[in-house]
Amino acid sequence: EVQLLESGGGLVQPGGSLRLSCVASGFTLSNYAMNWVRQAPGKGLEWVSCIRSSGVSTVNEDSVRGRFTISRDNSKNTLYLQMNSLRAEDTAVYYCTNLYDPSRGSFHDYWGQGTLVTVSS
Amino acid sequence: DIVMTQTPLSSPVTLGQPASISCRSSQSLVHSNGHTYLSWLQQRPGQPPRLLLYEISNRFSGVPDRFSGSGAGTDFTLKISRVEAEDVGVYYCMQATQFPLTFGGGTKVEIK
């Protein structure tokens, strides 16, 4: 069974840091580019970051550039999102997904259940 | 950034009747390679999103054929031919023609 399991969310003060992890099982993570997509409470979807299958190339949404870093360890079948200098507006459920692979222009549909990040004092 | 605008915000539908959602992009979604990277996603209550259609009209694996997509350039439409109870949720269009990927604001489909 294919599964993506996110962890690492929680309550953090403004300016703080968190590291999200997403462990893949049932498929080989290294075969796919991976993305983080977030959803603020009661709001719509927002793409955050993408990393190609090799991990060499990454792309980030403007509001997180310089603060968030996406990375992966294919040997551990794990995707990461290091989030620094967190702001209240980063409060959201964060999903890892293989939705889009820019190298191939292909679309896929593996999603985790999400992990909630709350930035508040 | 490409802005995606969906209408309507909400669509109350009678079971068995059709539903239609529109999505407009602020610029053409035709990529330099000739592909148009417009997708539709469904999010049921309390669930992560699910990919329904990609490149305007291609149904993803396992998606029922009552879902169809059409359009070109900057104007796109998702149609549900006969709404079923399991179709309740929020629908999003998304462009992947250029980074950053952007989503429409969502359309809530509910049963009358």
XYZ file of C-alpha atoms in Angstrom:
233
model
C 0.000 0.000 0.000
C 1.278 3.422 -0.981
C 1.642 5.796 1.940
C 3.149 9.203 2.643
C 3.432 9.971 6.340
C 4.228 13.519 7.400
C 5.496 14.453 10.848
C 7.161 17.338 12.626
C 4.320 19.808 12.789
C 3.299 21.582 15.961
C 3.074 24.909 17.739
C 6.010 27.274 17.319
C 6.562 30.920 18.173
C 7.037 33.540 15.449
C 10.658 33.520 14.331
C 11.074 29.883 15.304
C 11.950 26.827 13.244
C 10.474 23.442 12.455
C 11.555 20.547 10.294
C 8.855 18.529 8.580
C 9.496 14.989 7.407
C 7.555 12.859 4.953
C 8.320 9.150 4.831
C 7.239 7.219 1.761
C 6.310 3.563 1.759
C 4.896 1.260 -0.894
C 6.746 3.028 -3.691
C 10.233 4.308 -4.479
C 10.505 7.988 -3.603
C 13.536 8.472 -5.867
C 11.349 7.880 -8.931
C 9.432 11.117 -8.374
C 9.855 14.819 -7.962
C 8.179 15.818 -4.712
C 6.261 18.874 -3.612
C 5.000 20.505 -0.461
C 1.522 22.050 -0.652
C -0.057 23.858 2.279
C -3.551 24.866 3.310
C -4.252 27.534 5.899
C -7.240 26.768 8.175
C -10.448 27.109 6.170
C -8.562 28.355 3.105
C -7.482 27.053 -0.276
C -4.396 25.251 -1.494
C -0.999 26.885 -1.889
C 2.031 25.290 -3.488
C 5.187 25.815 -1.417
C 8.161 24.000 -2.867
C 9.331 21.335 -5.325
C 12.417 19.153 -5.532
C 13.360 17.037 -8.509
C 13.873 13.307 -8.133
C 17.660 13.571 -7.893
C 17.444 16.371 -5.352
C 19.710 18.571 -7.440
C 17.158 21.217 -8.324
C 14.581 22.908 -6.113
C 11.993 25.643 -6.558
C 10.267 27.645 -3.856
C 7.285 29.936 -3.665
C 8.304 33.581 -3.240
C 6.999 34.069 0.287
C 9.086 31.171 1.632
C 12.240 31.686 -0.424
C 15.228 32.152 1.863
C 13.298 30.790 4.847
C 12.230 27.279 3.798
C 14.481 24.574 2.371
C 13.206 21.433 0.712
C 15.482 18.404 0.646
C 15.319 14.661 0.328
C 17.182 11.522 1.320
C 16.263 8.923 -1.260
C 18.159 6.240 0.656
C 15.695 6.794 3.512
C 12.688 7.339 1.235
C 12.173 10.624 3.048
C 11.328 14.196 2.034
C 12.021 17.166 4.312
C 10.992 20.788 4.695
C 13.177 22.906 6.945
C 11.204 25.984 7.954
C 13.015 28.914 9.560
C 11.921 32.425 10.545
C 8.340 31.249 10.771
C 5.527 33.774 10.554
C 1.883 33.666 11.594
C 0.906 33.438 7.931
C 2.792 30.130 7.642
C 0.142 28.516 9.834
C -1.320 25.701 7.747
C -1.625 21.998 7.167
C 1.396 20.944 5.127
C 0.970 18.109 2.629
C 3.740 16.239 0.866
C 2.794 15.022 -2.583
C 4.244 13.796 -5.854
C 1.558 15.807 -7.670
C 3.805 17.365 -10.315
C 7.153 16.381 -11.842
C 8.586 19.318 -13.832
C 11.307 17.174 -15.395
C 8.753 15.008 -17.149
C 5.744 17.318 -17.198
C 3.860 14.507 -15.524
C 1.193 14.393 -12.846
C 0.690 11.935 -10.004
C -1.577 11.527 -7.018
C 0.181 10.409 -3.856
C -0.633 12.647 -0.871
C 0.034 12.450 2.822
C -2.661 13.221 5.375
C -0.894 16.448 6.276
C 0.791 17.856 9.354
C -0.436 21.020 11.071
C 1.989 23.851 11.699
C 0.755 26.615 14.010
C 2.837 29.762 14.395
C 1.662 31.740 17.389
C 2.956 33.375 20.529
C 2.673 34.743 -10.994
C -0.293 33.317 -12.902
C -3.551 34.094 -11.114
C -6.268 31.450 -11.326
C -9.875 32.594 -10.869
C -12.697 30.124 -10.327
C -16.444 30.627 -10.546
C -18.781 30.074 -8.873
C -17.596 30.040 -5.267
C -20.379 27.611 -4.408
C -22.524 25.282 -6.483
C -25.599 23.700 -4.892
C -26.631 20.790 -7.091
C -29.437 18.242 -7.083
C -28.285 14.629 -7.055
C -28.170 13.265 -10.578
C -27.983 16.712 -12.141
C -24.929 18.198 -13.871
C -22.509 20.686 -12.389
C -20.052 22.981 -14.089
C -17.103 24.967 -12.737
C -15.156 27.605 -14.622
C -11.527 28.545 -14.243
C -9.763 31.447 -15.878
C -6.020 32.129 -15.856
C -4.421 35.576 -15.986
C -2.287 34.488 -18.931
C -2.193 31.659 -21.439
C -1.367 28.267 -19.970
C 0.116 26.968 -23.208
C 3.694 25.935 -22.399
C 6.529 26.481 -24.872
C 6.432 22.728 -25.467
C 2.835 22.970 -26.672
C 1.254 21.322 -23.628
C -1.326 23.085 -21.481
C -0.745 22.210 -17.838
C -4.177 22.826 -16.370
C -5.357 20.348 -13.770
C -8.413 19.860 -11.594
C -8.325 18.534 -8.041
C -11.078 17.473 -5.652
C -10.890 17.802 -1.885
C -13.511 15.980 0.105
C -14.156 17.168 3.670
C -11.327 16.218 5.999
C -9.279 14.640 3.223
C -6.160 15.604 1.281
C -6.697 16.723 -2.300
C -7.088 14.225 -5.102
C -6.073 14.700 -8.737
C -9.013 14.371 -11.129
C -7.828 15.719 -14.472
C -4.524 16.885 -15.935
C -3.638 18.718 -19.146
C -7.182 20.030 -19.393
C -9.063 16.822 -20.086
C -7.052 13.719 -19.182
C -8.716 11.759 -16.407
C -6.290 10.428 -13.830
C -6.350 6.727 -13.021
C -9.530 5.651 -11.270
C -11.451 8.880 -11.881
C -15.050 8.230 -12.998
C -15.965 9.247 -16.513
C -18.696 11.575 -15.249
C -15.842 14.061 -14.725
C -14.698 15.859 -17.859
C -12.611 18.885 -18.678
C -12.468 21.280 -21.568
C -11.053 24.619 -22.588
C -7.976 26.198 -24.039
C -5.625 29.132 -23.532
C -7.008 30.945 -20.506
C -10.525 29.543 -20.076
C -11.301 26.101 -18.758
C -14.285 24.143 -17.475
C -14.808 21.120 -15.264
C -18.103 19.294 -15.738
C -19.702 16.609 -13.637
C -22.344 14.964 -15.812
C -24.463 13.592 -12.959
C -23.523 14.599 -9.434
C -23.352 11.839 -6.852
C -23.240 12.182 -3.068
C -19.525 11.311 -3.018
C -18.767 14.325 -5.225
C -19.406 16.760 -2.380
C -16.313 18.790 -1.647
C -14.184 21.637 -2.911
C -12.780 21.639 -6.431
C -9.610 23.468 -7.410
C -8.063 24.238 -10.754
C -4.283 24.419 -10.814
C -1.728 25.534 -13.382
C 1.703 23.954 -13.711
C 2.758 25.768 -16.872
C 5.160 27.891 -14.904
C 6.468 28.123 -11.373
C 5.114 28.974 -8.910
C 2.309 26.472 -9.350
C -0.911 28.293 -8.531
C -4.402 27.205 -7.596
C -7.807 28.735 -8.029
C -9.640 29.761 -4.904
C -11.872 26.701 -4.951
C -15.512 25.920 -5.705
C -17.639 24.176 -3.122
C -20.001 21.580 -4.554
C -22.852 20.704 -2.226
C -26.123 18.876 -2.508
C -29.330 20.899 -2.488
